[in-house]
CSV table of C-alpha atoms in Angstrom, one decimal:
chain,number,residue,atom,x,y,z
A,3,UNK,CA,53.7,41.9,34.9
A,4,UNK,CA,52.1,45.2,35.7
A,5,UNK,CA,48.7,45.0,37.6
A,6,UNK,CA,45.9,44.8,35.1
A,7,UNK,CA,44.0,48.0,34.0
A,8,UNK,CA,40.6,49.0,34.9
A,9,UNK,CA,38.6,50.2,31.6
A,10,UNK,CA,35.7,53.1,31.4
A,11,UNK,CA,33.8,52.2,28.2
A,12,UNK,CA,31.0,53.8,26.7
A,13,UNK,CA,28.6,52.0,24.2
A,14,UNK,CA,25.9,54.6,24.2
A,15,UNK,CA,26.4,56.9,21.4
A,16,UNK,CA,29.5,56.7,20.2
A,17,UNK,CA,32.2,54.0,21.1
A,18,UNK,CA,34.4,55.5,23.6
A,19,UNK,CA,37.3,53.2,25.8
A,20,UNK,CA,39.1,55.0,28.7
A,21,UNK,CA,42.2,53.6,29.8
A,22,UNK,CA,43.5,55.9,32.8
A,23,UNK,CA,44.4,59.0,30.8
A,24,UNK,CA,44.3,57.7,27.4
A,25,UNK,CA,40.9,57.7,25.2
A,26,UNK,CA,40.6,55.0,22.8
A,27,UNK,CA,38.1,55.5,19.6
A,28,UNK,CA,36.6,53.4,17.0
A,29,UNK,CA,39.4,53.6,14.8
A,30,UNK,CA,42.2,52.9,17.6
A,31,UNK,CA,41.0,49.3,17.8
A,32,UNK,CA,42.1,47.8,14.7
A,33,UNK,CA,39.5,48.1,12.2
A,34,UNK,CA,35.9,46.7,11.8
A,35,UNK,CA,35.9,43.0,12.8
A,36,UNK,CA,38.2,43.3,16.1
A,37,UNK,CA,35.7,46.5,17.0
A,38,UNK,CA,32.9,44.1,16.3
A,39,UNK,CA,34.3,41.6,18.4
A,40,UNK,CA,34.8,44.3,21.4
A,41,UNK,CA,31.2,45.0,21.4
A,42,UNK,CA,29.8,42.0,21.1
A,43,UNK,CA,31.8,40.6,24.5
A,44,UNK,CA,30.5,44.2,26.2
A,45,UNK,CA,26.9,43.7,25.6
A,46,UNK,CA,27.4,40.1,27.5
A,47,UNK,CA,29.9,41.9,30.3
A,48,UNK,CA,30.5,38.8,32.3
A,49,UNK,CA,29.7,36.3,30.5
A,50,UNK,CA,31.4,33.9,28.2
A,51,UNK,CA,30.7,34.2,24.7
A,52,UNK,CA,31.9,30.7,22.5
A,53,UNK,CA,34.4,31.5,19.8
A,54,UNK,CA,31.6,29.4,17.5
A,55,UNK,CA,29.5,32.4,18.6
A,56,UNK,CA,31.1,35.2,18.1
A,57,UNK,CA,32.1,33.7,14.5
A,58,UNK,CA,29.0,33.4,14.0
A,59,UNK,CA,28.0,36.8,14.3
A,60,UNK,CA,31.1,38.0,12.7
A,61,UNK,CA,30.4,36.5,9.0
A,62,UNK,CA,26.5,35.6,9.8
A,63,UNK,CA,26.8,31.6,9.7
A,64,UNK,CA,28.7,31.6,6.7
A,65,UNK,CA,32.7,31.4,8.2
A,66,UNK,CA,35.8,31.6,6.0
A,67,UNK,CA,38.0,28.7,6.2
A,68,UNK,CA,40.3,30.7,8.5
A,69,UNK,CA,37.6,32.4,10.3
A,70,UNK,CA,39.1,30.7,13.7
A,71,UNK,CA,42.8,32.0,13.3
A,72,UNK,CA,41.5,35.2,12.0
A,73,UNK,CA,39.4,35.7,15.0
A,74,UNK,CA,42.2,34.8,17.1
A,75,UNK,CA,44.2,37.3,15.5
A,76,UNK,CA,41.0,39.8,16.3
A,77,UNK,CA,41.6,39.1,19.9
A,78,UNK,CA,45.1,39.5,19.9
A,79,UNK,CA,45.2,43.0,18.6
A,80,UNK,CA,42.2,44.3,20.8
A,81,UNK,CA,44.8,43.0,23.9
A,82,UNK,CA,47.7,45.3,22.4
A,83,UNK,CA,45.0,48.2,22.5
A,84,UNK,CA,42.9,47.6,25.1
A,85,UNK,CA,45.4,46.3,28.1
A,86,UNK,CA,49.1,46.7,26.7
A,87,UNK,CA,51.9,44.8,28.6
A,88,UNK,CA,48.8,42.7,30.5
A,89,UNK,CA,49.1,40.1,28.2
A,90,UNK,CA,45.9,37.4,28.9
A,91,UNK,CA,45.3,38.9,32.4
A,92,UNK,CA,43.7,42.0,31.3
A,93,UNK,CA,40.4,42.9,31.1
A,94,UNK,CA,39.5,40.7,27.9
A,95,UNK,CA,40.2,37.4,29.2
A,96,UNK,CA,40.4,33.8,27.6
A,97,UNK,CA,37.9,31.5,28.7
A,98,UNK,CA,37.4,27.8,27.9
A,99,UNK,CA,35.8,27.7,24.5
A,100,UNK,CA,35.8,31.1,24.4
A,101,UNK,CA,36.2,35.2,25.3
A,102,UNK,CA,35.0,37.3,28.0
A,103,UNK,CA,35.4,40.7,29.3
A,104,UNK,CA,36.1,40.9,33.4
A,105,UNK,CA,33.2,43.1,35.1
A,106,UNK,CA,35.4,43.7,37.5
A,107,UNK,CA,37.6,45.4,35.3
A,108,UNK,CA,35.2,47.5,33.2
A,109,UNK,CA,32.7,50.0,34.3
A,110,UNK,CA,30.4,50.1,31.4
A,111,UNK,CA,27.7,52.9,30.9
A,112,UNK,CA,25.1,50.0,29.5
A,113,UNK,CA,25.6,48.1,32.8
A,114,UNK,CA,24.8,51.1,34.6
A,115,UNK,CA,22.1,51.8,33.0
A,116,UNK,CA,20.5,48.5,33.5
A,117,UNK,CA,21.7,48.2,37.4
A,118,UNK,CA,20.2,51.7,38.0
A,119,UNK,CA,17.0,51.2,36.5
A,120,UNK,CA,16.6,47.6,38.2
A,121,UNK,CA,17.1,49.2,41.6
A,122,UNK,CA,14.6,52.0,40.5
A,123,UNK,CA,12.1,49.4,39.7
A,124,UNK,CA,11.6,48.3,43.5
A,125,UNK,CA,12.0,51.3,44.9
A,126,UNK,CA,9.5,53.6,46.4
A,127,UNK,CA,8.6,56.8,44.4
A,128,UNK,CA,11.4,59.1,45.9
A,129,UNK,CA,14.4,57.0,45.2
A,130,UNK,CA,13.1,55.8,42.5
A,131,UNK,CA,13.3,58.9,40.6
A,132,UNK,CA,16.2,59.7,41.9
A,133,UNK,CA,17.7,56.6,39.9
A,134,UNK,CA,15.8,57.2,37.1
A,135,UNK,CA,16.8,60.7,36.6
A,136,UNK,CA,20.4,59.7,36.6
A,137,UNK,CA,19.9,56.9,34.0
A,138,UNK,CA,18.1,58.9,32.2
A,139,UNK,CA,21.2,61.3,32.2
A,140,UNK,CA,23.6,59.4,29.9
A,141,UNK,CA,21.7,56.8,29.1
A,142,UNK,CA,19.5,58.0,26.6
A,143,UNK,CA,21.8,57.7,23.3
A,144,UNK,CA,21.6,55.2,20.9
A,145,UNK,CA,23.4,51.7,21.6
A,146,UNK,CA,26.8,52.2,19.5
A,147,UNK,CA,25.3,55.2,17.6
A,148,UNK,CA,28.1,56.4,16.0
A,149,UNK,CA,28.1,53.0,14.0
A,150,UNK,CA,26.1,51.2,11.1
A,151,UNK,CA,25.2,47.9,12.9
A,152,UNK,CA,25.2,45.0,11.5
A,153,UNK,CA,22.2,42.6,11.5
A,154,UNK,CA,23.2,41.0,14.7
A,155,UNK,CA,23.4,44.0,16.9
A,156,UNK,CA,20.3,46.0,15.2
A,157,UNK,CA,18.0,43.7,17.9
A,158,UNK,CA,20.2,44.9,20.9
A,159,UNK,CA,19.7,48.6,19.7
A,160,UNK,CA,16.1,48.2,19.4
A,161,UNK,CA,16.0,46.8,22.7
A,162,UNK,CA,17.7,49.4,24.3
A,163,UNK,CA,15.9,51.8,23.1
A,164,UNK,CA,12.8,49.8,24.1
A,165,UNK,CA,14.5,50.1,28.2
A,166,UNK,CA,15.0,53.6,27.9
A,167,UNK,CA,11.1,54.1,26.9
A,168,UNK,CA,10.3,52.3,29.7
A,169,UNK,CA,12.7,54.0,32.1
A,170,UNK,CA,11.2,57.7,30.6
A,171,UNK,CA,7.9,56.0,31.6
A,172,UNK,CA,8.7,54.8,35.3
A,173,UNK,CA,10.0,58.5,36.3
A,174,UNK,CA,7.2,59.9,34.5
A,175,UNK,CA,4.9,57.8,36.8
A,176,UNK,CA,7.5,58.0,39.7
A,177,UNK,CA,7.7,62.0,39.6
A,178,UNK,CA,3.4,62.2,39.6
A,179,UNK,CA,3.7,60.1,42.8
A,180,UNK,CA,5.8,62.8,44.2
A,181,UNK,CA,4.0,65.8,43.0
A,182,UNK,CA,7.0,66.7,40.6
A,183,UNK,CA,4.4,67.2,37.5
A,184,UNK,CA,6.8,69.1,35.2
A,185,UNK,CA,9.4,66.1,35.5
A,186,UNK,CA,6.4,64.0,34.6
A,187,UNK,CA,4.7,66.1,32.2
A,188,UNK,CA,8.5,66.3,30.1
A,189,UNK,CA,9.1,62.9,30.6
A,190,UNK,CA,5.5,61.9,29.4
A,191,UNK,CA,5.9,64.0,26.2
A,192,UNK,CA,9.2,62.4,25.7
A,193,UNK,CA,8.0,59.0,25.6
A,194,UNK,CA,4.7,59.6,23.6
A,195,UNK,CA,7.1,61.6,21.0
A,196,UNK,CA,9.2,58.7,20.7
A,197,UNK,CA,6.5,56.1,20.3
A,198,UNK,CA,3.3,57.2,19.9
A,199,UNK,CA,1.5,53.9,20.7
A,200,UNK,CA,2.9,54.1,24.7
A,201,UNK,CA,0.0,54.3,26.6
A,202,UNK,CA,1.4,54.4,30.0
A,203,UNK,CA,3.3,57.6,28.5
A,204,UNK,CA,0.3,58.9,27.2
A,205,UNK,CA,-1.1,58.6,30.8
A,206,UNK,CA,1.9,59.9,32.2
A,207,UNK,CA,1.5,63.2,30.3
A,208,UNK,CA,-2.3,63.8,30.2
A,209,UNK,CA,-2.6,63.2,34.0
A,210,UNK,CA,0.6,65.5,34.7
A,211,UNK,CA,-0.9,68.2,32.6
A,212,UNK,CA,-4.2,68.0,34.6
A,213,UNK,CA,-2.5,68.2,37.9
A,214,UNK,CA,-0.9,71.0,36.6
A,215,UNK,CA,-3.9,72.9,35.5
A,216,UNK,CA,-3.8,72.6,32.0
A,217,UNK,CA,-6.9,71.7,31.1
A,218,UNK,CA,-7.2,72.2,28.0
A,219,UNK,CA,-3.5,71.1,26.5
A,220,UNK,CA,-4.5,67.5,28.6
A,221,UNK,CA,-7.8,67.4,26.3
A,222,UNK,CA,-5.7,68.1,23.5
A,223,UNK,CA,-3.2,64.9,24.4
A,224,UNK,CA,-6.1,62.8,25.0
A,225,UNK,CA,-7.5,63.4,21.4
A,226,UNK,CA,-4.0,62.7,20.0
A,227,UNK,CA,-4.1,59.7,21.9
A,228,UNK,CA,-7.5,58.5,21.6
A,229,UNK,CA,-6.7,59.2,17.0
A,230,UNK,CA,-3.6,57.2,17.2
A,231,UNK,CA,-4.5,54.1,19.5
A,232,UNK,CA,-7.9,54.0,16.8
A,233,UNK,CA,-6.0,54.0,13.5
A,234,UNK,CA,-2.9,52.4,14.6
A,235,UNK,CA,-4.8,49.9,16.9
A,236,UNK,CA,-8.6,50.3,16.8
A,237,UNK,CA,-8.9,50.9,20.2
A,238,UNK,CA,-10.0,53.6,22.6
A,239,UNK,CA,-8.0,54.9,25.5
A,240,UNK,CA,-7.6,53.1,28.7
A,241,UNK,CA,-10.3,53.4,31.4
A,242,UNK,CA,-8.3,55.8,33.4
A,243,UNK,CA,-7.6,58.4,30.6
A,244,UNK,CA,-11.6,57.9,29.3
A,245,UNK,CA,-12.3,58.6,33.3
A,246,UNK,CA,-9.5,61.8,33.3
A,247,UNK,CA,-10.9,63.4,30.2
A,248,UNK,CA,-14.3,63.1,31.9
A,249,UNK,CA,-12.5,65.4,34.4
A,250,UNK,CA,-11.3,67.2,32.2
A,251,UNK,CA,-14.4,68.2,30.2
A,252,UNK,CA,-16.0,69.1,33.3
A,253,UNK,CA,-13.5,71.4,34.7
A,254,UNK,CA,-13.3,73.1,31.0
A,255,UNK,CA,-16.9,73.5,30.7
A,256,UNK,CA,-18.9,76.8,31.4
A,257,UNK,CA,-21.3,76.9,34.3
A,258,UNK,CA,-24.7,77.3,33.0
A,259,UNK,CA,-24.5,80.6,31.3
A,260,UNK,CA,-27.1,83.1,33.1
A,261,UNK,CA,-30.4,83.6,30.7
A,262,UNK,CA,-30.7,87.3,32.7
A,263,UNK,CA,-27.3,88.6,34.2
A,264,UNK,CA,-27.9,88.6,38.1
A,265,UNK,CA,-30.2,85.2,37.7
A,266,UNK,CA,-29.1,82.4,39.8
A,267,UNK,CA,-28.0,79.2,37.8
A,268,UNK,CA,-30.4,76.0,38.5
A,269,UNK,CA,-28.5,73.3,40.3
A,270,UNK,CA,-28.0,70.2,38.2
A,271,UNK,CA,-30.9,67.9,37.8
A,272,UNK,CA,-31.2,64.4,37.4
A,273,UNK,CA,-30.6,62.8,34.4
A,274,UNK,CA,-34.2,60.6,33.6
A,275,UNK,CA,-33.7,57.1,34.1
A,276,UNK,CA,-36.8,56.4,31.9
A,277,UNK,CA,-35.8,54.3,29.0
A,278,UNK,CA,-37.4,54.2,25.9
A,279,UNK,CA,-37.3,50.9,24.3
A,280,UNK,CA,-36.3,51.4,20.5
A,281,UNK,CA,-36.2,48.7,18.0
A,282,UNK,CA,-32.6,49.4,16.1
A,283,UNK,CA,-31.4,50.5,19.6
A,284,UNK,CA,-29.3,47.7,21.3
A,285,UNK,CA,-29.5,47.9,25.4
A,286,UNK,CA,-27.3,50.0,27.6
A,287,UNK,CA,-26.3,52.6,24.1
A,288,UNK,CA,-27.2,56.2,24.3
A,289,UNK,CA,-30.2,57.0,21.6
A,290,UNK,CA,-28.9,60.1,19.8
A,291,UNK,CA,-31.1,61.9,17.1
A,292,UNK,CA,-28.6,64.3,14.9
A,293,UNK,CA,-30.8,67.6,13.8
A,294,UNK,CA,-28.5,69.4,10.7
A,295,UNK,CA,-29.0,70.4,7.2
A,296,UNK,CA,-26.2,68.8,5.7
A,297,UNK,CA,-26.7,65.8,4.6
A,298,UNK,CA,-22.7,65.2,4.8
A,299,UNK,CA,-22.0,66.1,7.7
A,300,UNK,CA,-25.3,63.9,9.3
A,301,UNK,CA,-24.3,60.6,7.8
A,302,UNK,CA,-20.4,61.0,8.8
A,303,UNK,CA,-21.3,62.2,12.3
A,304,UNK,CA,-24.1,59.2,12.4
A,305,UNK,CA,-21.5,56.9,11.2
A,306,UNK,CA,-19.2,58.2,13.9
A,307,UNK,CA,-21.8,57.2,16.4
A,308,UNK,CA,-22.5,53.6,15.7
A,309,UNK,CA,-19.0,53.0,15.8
A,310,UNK,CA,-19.3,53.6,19.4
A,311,UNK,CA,-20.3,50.8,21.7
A,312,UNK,CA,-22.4,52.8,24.1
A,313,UNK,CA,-23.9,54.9,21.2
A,314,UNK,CA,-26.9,55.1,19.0
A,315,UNK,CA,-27.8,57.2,16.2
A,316,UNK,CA,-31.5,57.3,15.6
A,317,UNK,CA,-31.6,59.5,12.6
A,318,UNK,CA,-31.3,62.4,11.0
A,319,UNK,CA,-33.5,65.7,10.5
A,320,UNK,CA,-32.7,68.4,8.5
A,321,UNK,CA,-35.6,71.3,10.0
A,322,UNK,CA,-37.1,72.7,12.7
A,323,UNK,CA,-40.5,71.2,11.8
A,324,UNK,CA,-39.1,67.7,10.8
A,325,UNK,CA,-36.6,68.0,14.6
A,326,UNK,CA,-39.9,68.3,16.7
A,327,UNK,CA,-41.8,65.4,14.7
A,328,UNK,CA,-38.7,63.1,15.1
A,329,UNK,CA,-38.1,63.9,19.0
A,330,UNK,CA,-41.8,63.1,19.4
A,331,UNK,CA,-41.9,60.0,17.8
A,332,UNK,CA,-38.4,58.8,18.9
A,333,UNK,CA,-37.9,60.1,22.0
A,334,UNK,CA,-34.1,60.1,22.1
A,335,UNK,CA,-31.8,60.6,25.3
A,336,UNK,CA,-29.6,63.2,23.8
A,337,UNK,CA,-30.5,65.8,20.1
A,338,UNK,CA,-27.7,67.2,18.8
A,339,UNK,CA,-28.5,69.8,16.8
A,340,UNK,CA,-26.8,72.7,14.3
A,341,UNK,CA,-27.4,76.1,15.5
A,342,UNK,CA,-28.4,77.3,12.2
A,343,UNK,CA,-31.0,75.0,9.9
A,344,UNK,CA,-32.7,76.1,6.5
A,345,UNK,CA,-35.9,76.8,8.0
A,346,UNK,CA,-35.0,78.7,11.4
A,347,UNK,CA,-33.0,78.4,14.7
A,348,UNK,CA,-31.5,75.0,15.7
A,349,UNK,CA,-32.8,76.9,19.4
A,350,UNK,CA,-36.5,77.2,18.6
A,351,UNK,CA,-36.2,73.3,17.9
A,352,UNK,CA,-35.1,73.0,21.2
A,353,UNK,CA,-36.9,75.3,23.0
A,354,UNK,CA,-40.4,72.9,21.6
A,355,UNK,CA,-38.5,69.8,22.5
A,356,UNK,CA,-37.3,70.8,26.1
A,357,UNK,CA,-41.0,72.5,26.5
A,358,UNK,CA,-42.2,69.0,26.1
A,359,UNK,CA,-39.3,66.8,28.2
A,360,UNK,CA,-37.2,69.1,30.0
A,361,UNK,CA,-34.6,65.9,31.2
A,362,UNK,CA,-33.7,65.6,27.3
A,363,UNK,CA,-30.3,66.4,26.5
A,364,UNK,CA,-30.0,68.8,23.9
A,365,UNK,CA,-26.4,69.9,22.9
A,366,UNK,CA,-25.7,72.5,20.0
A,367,UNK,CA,-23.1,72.9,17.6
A,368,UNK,CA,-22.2,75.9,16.1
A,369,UNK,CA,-19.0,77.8,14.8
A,370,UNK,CA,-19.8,81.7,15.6
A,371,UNK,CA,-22.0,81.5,18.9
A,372,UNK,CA,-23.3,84.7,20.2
A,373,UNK,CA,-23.6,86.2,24.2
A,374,UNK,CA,-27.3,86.2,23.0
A,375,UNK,CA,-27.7,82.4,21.7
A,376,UNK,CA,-25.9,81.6,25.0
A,377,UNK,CA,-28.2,83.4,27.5
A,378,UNK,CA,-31.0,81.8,25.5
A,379,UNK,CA,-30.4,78.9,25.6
A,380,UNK,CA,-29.2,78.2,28.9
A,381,UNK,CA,-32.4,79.8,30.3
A,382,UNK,CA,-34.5,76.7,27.9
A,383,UNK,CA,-32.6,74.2,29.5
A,384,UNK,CA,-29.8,73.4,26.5
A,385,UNK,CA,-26.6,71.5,28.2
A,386,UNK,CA,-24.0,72.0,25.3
A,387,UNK,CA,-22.6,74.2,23.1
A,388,UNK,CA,-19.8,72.7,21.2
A,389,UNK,CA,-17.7,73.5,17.9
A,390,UNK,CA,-19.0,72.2,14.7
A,391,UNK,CA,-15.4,72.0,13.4
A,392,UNK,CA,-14.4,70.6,16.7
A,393,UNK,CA,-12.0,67.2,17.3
A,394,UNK,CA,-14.8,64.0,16.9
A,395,UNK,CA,-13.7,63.0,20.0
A,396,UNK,CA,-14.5,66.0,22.4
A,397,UNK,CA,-17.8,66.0,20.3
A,398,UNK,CA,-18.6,62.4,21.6
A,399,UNK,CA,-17.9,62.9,24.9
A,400,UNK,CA,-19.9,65.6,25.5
A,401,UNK,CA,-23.1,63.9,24.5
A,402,UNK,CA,-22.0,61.5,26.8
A,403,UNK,CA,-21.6,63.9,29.9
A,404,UNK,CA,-23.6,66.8,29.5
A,405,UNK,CA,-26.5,66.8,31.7
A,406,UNK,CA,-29.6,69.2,32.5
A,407,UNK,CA,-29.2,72.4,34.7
A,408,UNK,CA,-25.0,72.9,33.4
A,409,UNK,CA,-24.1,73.7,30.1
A,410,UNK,CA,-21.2,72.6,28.8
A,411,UNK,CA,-19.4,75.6,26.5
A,412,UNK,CA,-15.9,74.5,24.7
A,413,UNK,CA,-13.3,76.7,25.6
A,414,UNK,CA,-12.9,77.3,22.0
A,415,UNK,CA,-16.4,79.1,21.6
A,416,UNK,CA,-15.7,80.7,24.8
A,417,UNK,CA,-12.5,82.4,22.9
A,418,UNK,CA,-14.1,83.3,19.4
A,419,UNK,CA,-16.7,85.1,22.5
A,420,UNK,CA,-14.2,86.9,24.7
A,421,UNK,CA,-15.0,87.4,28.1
A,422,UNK,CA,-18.2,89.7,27.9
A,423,UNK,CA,-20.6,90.6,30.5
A,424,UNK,CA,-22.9,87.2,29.9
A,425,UNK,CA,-19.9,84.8,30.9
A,426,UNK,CA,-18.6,83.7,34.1
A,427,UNK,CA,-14.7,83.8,35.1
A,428,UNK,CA,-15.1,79.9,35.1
A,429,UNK,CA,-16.3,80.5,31.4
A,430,UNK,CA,-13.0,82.1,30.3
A,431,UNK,CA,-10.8,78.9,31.7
């Protein structure tokens, strides 16, 4: 009898069995059931798989009275396929009870896939993605895609495709170790796309993008992220992404914009550490008083707030007058407050409240900002300019980091600007 035949199979996309020089297909094996019975000893390569079993899966508990002959008869017409002339020493071998196909005898892409990405996972960065990267090569197609599963193999797709989201991961994470961010930033992207819950991909991609200077496309990620983990899960972001977009809002931000060109820009003061006891306030949130005319956009931004656990909104005015006479009796830590109210400038509110506490935070929205409104109200002491018809998210987190003596400009007002005389380089970002 000849010396069995080694066997190059592919289950990842579609069904492919390599026999020396021939190439057996789906449709070389005998039809439906005996294919079904080739894949289901492949995804246990190795191991004995009862006839009970595999009957089982076959006609889903409910056997025919001959399902045992038939399934015999299965078997027998793979071996004339798979290893002619090797009778029951082939590859697909007869084990007590049951059916098994010989590792030894197969190199199966699945198998590889799995070993490679085992080794990966105790292996330092380098070789790591080294392994990675060549899973990753072939092994990214769906389990037996060329196929309408039935039930009993849809789990084992699934949780293939759950390995390779995890592998995409690892060299994500692997290749930022290494300093190869475009590797991670692709990789990142690629598992986010995929499934859009992932928050280790999330992180892959945001912090690759930072590392890779762009800013602003990380700050973009980071609201995708922080819109899908709150509807899908009603969570925020991890600590590390909430401490990277802090970065990140901070690199993208202006330098305080000079009130006279030539004048030198205050360094950063102190935030005040004087806390204001207020009765709806709960301890440790950040007292915010919302200063805008629309009555709309105040309750859904105020509503916005008090979802957050470490803000407050104190209330809303809709004038310059009514601004002043809140701040005085309220005393927040931070006003945010529309450019443009009914009764005058959102900046001559601020210019009476930052006359009367200079350590309060005053950010400003607006949509059409001016080099003018800038200078001004840098040189009062205002530490944000932000869009109006910005993401929420950006929005919240700059009342959470702007500070005295640097305002914060979005790069999206810096671009409706242009880079005129009144900005800095750092503005244009």
């Amino acid at each position: 009898m000849p010396k069995p035949q080694a066997l190059r199979i592919s289950v990842l996309g579609p069904l492919t069995i390599r026999r020396g020089n021939v190439e057996l297909r789906a449709n070389d094996l005998g039809g439906p059931k005996p294919r079904q019975v080739l894949e289901i000893l492949l995804l246990n390569l190795g191991s004995a798989v009862s006839k009970t079993r595999i009957m089982d899966l076959l006609w889903g508990g409910n056997h025919p009275a001959v399902a045992l002959p038939t399934l015999e008869s299965y078997v027998s017409v793979l071996r004339r396929n798979l290893q002619p002339g090797s009778g029951r020493t082939g590859p697909l071998r007869t084990v007590t009870g049951g059916y098994a196909m010989d590792r030894a005898l197969v190199d199966l892409d699945l198998d590889r896939f799995d070993a490679l990405t085992k080794q990966a996972s105790v292996a330092a960065p380098a070789k790591a993605l080294s392994l990675l990267s060549e899973a990753l090569e072939f092994g990214t197609a769906p389990l037996l895609g060329d196929e309408l599963l039935p039930a009993w193999a849809e789990e084992e797709r699934a949780l293939h495709a759950a390995r390779v989201s995890l592998a995409r991961v690892q060299a994500a994470e692997s290749a930022l170790a290494v300093g190869a961010v475009d590797k991670a930033v692709a990789w990142g992207l690629a598992a986010t796309t995929e499934d859009p819950l992932n928050e280790r991909g999330w992180s892959a991609l945001i912090l690759g993008l930072e590392r890779n200077g762009q800013n602003n496309e990380a700050l973009r990620a980071f609201e995708r992220c922080r819109r899908v983990m709150d509807a899908e899960l009603g969570c925020a972001p991890s600590p590390t992404l909430k401490q990277a977009q802090a970065r990140l809002l901070e690199r993208t931000a202006a330098p305080a914009v000079r009130a006279t060109a030539g004048a030198p820009v205050p360094p950063p003061a102190a935030p005040s550490t004087t806390a204001v006891s207020h009765p709806g306030a709960a301890p440790g949130r950040l007292r915010i008083l919302i200063v805008d005319d629309h009555t709309i956009f105040s309750d859904l931004l105020a509503g916005a707030l008090d979802r957050e656990p470490d803000l407050k909104s104190l209330g809303a005015a809709k004038s310059v007058d009514a601004a002043v006479t809140m701040f005085r009796e309220l005393r927040p830590d931070v006003v945010i407050m529309d450019l443009h109210l009914a009764d005058g400038s959102g900046l001559e509110a601020a210019a009476h409240i930052l006359s009367e506490d200079p350590q309060t935070r005053v950010v400003m929205l607006t949509g059409d900002p001016t080099q003018e409104a800038l200078r001004e109200a840098a040189g009062m002491g205002v530490c944000g300019f932000m869009p109006k018809d910005g993401a929420l998210g950006i929005m919240l987190d700059a009342l959470r980091h702007a500070r005295p003596g640097n305002m914060i400009v979005h790069p999206s007002l810096v671009a409706r600007l242009g880079a005129g005389p009144g900005l800095t380089p750092e503005s244009a970002a």
